[in-house]
mmCIF file of N, CA and C in Angstrom:
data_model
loop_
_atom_site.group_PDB
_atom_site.id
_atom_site.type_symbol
_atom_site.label_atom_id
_atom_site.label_comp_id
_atom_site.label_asym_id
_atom_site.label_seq_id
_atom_site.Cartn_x
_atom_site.Cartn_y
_atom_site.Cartn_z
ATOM 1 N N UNK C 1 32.965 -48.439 -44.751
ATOM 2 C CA UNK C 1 31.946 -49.453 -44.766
ATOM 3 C C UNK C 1 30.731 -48.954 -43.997
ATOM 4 N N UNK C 2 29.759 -48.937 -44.694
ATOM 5 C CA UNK C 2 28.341 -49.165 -43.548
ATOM 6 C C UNK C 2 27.544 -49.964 -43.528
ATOM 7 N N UNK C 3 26.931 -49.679 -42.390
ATOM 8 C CA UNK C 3 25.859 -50.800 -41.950
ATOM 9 C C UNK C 3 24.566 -50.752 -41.413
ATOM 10 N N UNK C 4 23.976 -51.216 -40.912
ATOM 11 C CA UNK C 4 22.663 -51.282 -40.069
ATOM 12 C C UNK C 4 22.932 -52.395 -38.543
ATOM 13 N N UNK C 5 21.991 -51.568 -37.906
ATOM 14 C CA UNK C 5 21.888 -52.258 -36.481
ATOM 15 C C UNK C 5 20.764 -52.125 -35.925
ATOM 16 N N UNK C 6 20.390 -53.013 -34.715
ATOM 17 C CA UNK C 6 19.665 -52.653 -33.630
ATOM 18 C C UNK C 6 20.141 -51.978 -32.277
ATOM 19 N N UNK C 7 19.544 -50.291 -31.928
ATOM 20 C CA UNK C 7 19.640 -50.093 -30.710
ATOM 21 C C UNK C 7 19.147 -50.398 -29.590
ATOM 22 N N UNK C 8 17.864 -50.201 -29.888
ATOM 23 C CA UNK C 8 16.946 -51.037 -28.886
ATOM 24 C C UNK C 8 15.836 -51.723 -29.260
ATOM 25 N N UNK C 9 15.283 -52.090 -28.070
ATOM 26 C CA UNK C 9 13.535 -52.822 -28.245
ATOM 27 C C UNK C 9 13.090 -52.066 -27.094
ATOM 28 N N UNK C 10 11.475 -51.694 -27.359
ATOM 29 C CA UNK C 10 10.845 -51.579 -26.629
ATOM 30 C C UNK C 10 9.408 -52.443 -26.998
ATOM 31 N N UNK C 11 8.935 -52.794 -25.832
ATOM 32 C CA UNK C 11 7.526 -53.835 -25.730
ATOM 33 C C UNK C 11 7.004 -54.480 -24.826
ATOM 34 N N UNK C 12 5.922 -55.275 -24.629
ATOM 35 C CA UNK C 12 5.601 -56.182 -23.221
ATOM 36 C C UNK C 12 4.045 -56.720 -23.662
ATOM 37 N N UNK C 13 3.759 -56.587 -22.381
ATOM 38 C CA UNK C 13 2.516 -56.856 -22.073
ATOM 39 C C UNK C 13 1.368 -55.830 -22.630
ATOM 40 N N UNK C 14 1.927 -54.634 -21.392
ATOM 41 C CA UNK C 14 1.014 -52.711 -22.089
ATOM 42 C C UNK C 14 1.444 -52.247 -23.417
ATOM 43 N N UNK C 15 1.842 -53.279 -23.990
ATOM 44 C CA UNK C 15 2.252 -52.509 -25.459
ATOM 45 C C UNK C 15 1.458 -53.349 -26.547
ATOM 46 N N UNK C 16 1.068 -52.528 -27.832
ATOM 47 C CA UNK C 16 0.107 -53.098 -28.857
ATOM 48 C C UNK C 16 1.223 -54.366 -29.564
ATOM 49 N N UNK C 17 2.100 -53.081 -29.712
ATOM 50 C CA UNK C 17 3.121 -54.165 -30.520
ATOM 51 C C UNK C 17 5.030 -54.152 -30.371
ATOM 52 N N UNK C 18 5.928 -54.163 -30.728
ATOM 53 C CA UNK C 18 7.262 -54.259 -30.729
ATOM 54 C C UNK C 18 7.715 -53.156 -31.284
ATOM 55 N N UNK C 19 8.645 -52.387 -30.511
ATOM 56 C CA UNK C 19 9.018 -51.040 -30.919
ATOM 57 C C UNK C 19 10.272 -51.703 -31.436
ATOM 58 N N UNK C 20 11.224 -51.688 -32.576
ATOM 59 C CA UNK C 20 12.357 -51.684 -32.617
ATOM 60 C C UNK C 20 12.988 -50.464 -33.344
ATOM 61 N N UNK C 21 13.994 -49.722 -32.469
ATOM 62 C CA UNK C 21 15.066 -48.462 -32.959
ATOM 63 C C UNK C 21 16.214 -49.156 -33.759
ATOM 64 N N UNK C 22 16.278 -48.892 -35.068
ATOM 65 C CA UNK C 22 17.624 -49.268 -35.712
ATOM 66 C C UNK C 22 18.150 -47.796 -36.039
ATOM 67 N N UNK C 23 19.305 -48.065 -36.723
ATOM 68 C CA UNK C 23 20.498 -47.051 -37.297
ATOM 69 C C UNK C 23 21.095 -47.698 -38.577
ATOM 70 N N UNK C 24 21.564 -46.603 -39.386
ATOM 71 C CA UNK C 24 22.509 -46.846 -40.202
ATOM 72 C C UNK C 24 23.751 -46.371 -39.680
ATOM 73 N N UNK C 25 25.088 -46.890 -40.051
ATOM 74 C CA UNK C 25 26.210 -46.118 -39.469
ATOM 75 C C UNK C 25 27.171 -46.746 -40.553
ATOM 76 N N UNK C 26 28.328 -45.545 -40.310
ATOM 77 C CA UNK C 26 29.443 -45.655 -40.966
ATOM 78 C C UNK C 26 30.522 -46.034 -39.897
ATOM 79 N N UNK C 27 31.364 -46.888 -40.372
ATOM 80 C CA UNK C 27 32.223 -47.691 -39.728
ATOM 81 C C UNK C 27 33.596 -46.513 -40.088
ATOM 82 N N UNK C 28 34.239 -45.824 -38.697
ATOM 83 C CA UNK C 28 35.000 -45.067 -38.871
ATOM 84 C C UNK C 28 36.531 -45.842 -37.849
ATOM 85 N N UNK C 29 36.726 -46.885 -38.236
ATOM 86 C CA UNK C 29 37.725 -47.915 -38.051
ATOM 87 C C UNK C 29 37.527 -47.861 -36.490
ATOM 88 N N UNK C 30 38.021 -47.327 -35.474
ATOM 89 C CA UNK C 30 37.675 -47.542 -33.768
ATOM 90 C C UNK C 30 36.753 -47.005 -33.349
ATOM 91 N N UNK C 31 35.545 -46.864 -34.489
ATOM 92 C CA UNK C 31 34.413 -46.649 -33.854
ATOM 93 C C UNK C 31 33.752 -46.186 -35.130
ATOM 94 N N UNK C 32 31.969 -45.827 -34.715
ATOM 95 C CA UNK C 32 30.897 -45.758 -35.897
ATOM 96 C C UNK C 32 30.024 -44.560 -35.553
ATOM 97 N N UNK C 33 29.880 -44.053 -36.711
ATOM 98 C CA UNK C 33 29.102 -42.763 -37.022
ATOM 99 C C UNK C 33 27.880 -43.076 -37.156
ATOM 100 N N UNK C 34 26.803 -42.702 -36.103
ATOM 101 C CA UNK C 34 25.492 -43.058 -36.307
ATOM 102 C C UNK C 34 25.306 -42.324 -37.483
ATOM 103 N N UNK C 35 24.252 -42.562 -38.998
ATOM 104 C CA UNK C 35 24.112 -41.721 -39.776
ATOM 105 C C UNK C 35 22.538 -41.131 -39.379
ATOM 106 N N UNK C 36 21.447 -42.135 -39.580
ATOM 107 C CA UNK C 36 20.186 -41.278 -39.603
ATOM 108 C C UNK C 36 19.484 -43.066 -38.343
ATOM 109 N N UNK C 37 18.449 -42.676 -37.710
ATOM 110 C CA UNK C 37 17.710 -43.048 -36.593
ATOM 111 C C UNK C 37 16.588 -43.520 -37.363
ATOM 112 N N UNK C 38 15.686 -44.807 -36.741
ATOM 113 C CA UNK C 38 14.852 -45.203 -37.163
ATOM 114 C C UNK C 38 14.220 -45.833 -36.298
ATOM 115 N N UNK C 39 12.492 -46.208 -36.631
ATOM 116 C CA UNK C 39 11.972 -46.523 -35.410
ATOM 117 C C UNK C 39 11.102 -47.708 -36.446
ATOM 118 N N UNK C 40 10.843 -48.955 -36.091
ATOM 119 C CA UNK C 40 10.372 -49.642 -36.309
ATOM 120 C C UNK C 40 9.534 -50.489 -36.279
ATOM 121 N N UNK C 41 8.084 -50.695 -36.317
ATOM 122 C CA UNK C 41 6.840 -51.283 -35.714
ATOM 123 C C UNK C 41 6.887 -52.417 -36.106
ATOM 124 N N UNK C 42 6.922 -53.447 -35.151
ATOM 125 C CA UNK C 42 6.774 -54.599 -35.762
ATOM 126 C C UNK C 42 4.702 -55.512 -34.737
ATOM 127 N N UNK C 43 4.346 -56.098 -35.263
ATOM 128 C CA UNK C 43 3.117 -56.626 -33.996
ATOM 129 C C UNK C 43 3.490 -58.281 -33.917
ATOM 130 N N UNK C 44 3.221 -58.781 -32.997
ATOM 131 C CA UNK C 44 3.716 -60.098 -32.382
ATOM 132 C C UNK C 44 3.514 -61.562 -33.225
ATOM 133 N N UNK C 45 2.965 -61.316 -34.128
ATOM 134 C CA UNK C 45 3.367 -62.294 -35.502
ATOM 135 C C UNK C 45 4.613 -62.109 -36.008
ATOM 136 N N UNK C 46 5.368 -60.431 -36.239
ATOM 137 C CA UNK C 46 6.247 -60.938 -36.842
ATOM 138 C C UNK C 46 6.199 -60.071 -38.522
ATOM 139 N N UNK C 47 5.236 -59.458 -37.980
ATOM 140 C CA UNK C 47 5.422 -58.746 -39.519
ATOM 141 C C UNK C 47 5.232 -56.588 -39.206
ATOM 142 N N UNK C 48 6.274 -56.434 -40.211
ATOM 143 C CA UNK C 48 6.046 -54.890 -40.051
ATOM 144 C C UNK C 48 5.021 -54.051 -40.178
ATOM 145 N N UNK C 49 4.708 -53.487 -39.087
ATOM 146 C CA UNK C 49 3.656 -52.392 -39.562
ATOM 147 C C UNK C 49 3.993 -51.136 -40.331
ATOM 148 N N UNK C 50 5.152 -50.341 -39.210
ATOM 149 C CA UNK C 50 5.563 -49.346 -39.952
ATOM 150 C C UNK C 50 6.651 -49.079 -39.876
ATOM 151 N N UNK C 51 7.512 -48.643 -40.572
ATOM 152 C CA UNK C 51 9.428 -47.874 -40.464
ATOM 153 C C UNK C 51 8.955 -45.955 -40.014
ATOM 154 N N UNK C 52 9.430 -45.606 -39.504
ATOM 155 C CA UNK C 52 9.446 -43.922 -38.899
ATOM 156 C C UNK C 52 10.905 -43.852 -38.720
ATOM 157 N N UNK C 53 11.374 -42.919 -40.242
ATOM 158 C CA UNK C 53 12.604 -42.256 -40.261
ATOM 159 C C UNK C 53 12.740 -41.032 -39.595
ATOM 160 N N UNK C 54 13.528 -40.849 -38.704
ATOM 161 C CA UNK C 54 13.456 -40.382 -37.402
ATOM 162 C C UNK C 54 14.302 -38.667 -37.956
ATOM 163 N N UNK C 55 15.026 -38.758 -38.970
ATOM 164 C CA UNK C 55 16.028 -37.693 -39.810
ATOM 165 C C UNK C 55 17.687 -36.972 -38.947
ATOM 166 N N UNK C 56 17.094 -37.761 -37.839
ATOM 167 C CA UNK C 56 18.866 -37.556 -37.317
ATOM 168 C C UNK C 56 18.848 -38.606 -36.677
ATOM 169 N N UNK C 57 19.998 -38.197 -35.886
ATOM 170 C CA UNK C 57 20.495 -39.891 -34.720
ATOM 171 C C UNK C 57 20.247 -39.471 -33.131
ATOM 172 N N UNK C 58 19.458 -40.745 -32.913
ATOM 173 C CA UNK C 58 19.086 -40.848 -31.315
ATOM 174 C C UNK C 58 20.180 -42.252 -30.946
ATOM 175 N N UNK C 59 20.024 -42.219 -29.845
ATOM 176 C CA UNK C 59 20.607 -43.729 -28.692
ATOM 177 C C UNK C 59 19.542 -44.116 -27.894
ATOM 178 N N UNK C 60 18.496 -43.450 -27.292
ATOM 179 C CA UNK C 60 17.902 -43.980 -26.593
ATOM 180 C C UNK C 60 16.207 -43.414 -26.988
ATOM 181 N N UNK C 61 15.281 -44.495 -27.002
ATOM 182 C CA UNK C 61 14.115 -44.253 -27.127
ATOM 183 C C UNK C 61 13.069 -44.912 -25.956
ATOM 184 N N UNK C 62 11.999 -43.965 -25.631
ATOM 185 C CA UNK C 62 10.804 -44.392 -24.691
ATOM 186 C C UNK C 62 9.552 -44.395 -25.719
ATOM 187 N N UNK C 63 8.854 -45.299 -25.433
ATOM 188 C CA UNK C 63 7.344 -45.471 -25.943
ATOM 189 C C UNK C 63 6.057 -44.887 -25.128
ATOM 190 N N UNK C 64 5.152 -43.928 -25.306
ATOM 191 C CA UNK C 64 4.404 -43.740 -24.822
ATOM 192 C C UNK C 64 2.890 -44.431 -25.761
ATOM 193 N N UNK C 65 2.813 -45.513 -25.549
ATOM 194 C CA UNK C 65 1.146 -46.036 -26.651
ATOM 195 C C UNK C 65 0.173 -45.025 -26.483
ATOM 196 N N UNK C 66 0.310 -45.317 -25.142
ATOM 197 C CA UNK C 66 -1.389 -44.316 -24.778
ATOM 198 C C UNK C 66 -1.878 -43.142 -25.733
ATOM 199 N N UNK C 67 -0.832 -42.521 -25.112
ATOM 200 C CA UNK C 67 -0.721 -40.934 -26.493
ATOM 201 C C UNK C 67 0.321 -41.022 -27.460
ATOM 202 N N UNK C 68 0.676 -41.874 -28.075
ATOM 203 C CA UNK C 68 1.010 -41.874 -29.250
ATOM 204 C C UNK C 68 2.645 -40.735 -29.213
ATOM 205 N N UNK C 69 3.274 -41.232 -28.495
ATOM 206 C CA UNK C 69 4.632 -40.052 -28.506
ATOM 207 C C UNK C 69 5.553 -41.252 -28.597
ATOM 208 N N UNK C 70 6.857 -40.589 -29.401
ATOM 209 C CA UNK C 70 8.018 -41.457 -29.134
ATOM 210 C C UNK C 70 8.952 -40.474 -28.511
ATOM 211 N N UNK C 71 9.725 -40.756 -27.219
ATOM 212 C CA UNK C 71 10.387 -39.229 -26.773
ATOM 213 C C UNK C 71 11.727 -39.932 -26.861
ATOM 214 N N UNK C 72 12.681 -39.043 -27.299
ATOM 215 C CA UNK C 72 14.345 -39.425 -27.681
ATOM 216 C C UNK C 72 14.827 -38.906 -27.139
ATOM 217 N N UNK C 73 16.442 -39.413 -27.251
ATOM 218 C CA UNK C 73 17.386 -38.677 -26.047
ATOM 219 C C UNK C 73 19.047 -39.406 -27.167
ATOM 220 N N UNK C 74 19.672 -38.300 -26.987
ATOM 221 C CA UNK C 74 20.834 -38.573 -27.667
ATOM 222 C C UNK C 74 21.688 -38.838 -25.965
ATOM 223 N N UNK C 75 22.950 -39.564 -25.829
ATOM 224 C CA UNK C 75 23.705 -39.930 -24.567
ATOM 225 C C UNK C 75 24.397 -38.502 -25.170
ATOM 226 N N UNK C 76 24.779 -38.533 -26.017
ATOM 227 C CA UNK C 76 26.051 -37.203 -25.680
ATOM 228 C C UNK C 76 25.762 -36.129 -25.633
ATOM 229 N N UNK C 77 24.250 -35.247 -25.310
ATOM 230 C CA UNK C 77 23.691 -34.222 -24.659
ATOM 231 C C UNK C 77 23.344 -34.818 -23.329
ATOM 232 N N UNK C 78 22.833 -33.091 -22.568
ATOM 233 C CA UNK C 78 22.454 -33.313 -21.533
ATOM 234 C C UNK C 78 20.933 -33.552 -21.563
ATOM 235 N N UNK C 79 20.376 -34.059 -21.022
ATOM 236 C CA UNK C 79 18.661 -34.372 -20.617
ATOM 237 C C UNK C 79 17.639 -33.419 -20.889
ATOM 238 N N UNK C 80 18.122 -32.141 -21.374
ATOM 239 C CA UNK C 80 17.319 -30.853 -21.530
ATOM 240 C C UNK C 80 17.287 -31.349 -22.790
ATOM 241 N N UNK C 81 17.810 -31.963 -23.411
ATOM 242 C CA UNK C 81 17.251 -32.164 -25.427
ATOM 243 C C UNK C 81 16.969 -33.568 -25.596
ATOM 244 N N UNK C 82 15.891 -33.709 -24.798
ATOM 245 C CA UNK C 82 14.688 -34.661 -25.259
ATOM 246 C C UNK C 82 13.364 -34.587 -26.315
ATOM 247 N N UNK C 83 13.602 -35.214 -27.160
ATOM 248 C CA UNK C 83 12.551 -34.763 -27.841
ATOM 249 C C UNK C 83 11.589 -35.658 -28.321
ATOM 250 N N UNK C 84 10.402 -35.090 -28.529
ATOM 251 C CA UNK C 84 8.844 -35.763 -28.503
ATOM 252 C C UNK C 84 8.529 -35.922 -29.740
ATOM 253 N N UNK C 85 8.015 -37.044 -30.177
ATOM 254 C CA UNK C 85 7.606 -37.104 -31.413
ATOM 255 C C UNK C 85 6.214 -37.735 -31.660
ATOM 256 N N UNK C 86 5.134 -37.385 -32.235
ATOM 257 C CA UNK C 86 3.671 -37.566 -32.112
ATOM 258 C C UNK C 86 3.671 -39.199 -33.580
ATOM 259 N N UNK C 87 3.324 -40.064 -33.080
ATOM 260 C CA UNK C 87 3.518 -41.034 -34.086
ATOM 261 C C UNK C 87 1.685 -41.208 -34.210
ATOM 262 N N UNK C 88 1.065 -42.228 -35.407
ATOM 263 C CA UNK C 88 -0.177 -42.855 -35.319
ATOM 264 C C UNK C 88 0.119 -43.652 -36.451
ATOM 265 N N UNK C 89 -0.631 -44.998 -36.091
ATOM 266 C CA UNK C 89 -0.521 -46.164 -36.708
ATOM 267 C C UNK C 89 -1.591 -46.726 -37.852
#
């Protein structure tokens, strides 16, 4: 079976709009196979700006607006494979 989820949110005040990270995953009975990472723009009405298919699987995402980076981090590496990604809206 697969599915879709939410990993995180990122947003506030200093932010233009609502970051949301989803996943697809495969349901591997005591547990799920992230398949591919996604990043999701939403702005505070409520409607999508943009989807950014990310082409592998992250767990954790930071927002940088200012300069336009999304930097990722998988939990099951170590902190040396963070990676930067240059987004524009």
């Amino acid at each position: 079976e697969k599915g879709y989820k939410i990993l995180s949110v990122d947003g506030g005040k200093r932010y233009k709009y609502i970051y949301v990270m989803t996943c697809d995953y495969q349901d591997m009975g005591s547990w799920q196979k992230v398949l591919n990472t996604y990043v999701e723009v939403w702005d505070y009405d409520g409607n999508k700006v943009k989807k950014y298919d990310m082409g592998r699987n992250f767990n954790r995402v930071m927002v940088d607006e200012v300069n336009e980076y999304f930097y990722f981090h998988h939990t099951g590496y170590d902190f040396e494979w963070v990676f930067r990604y240059k987004y524009d809206l």
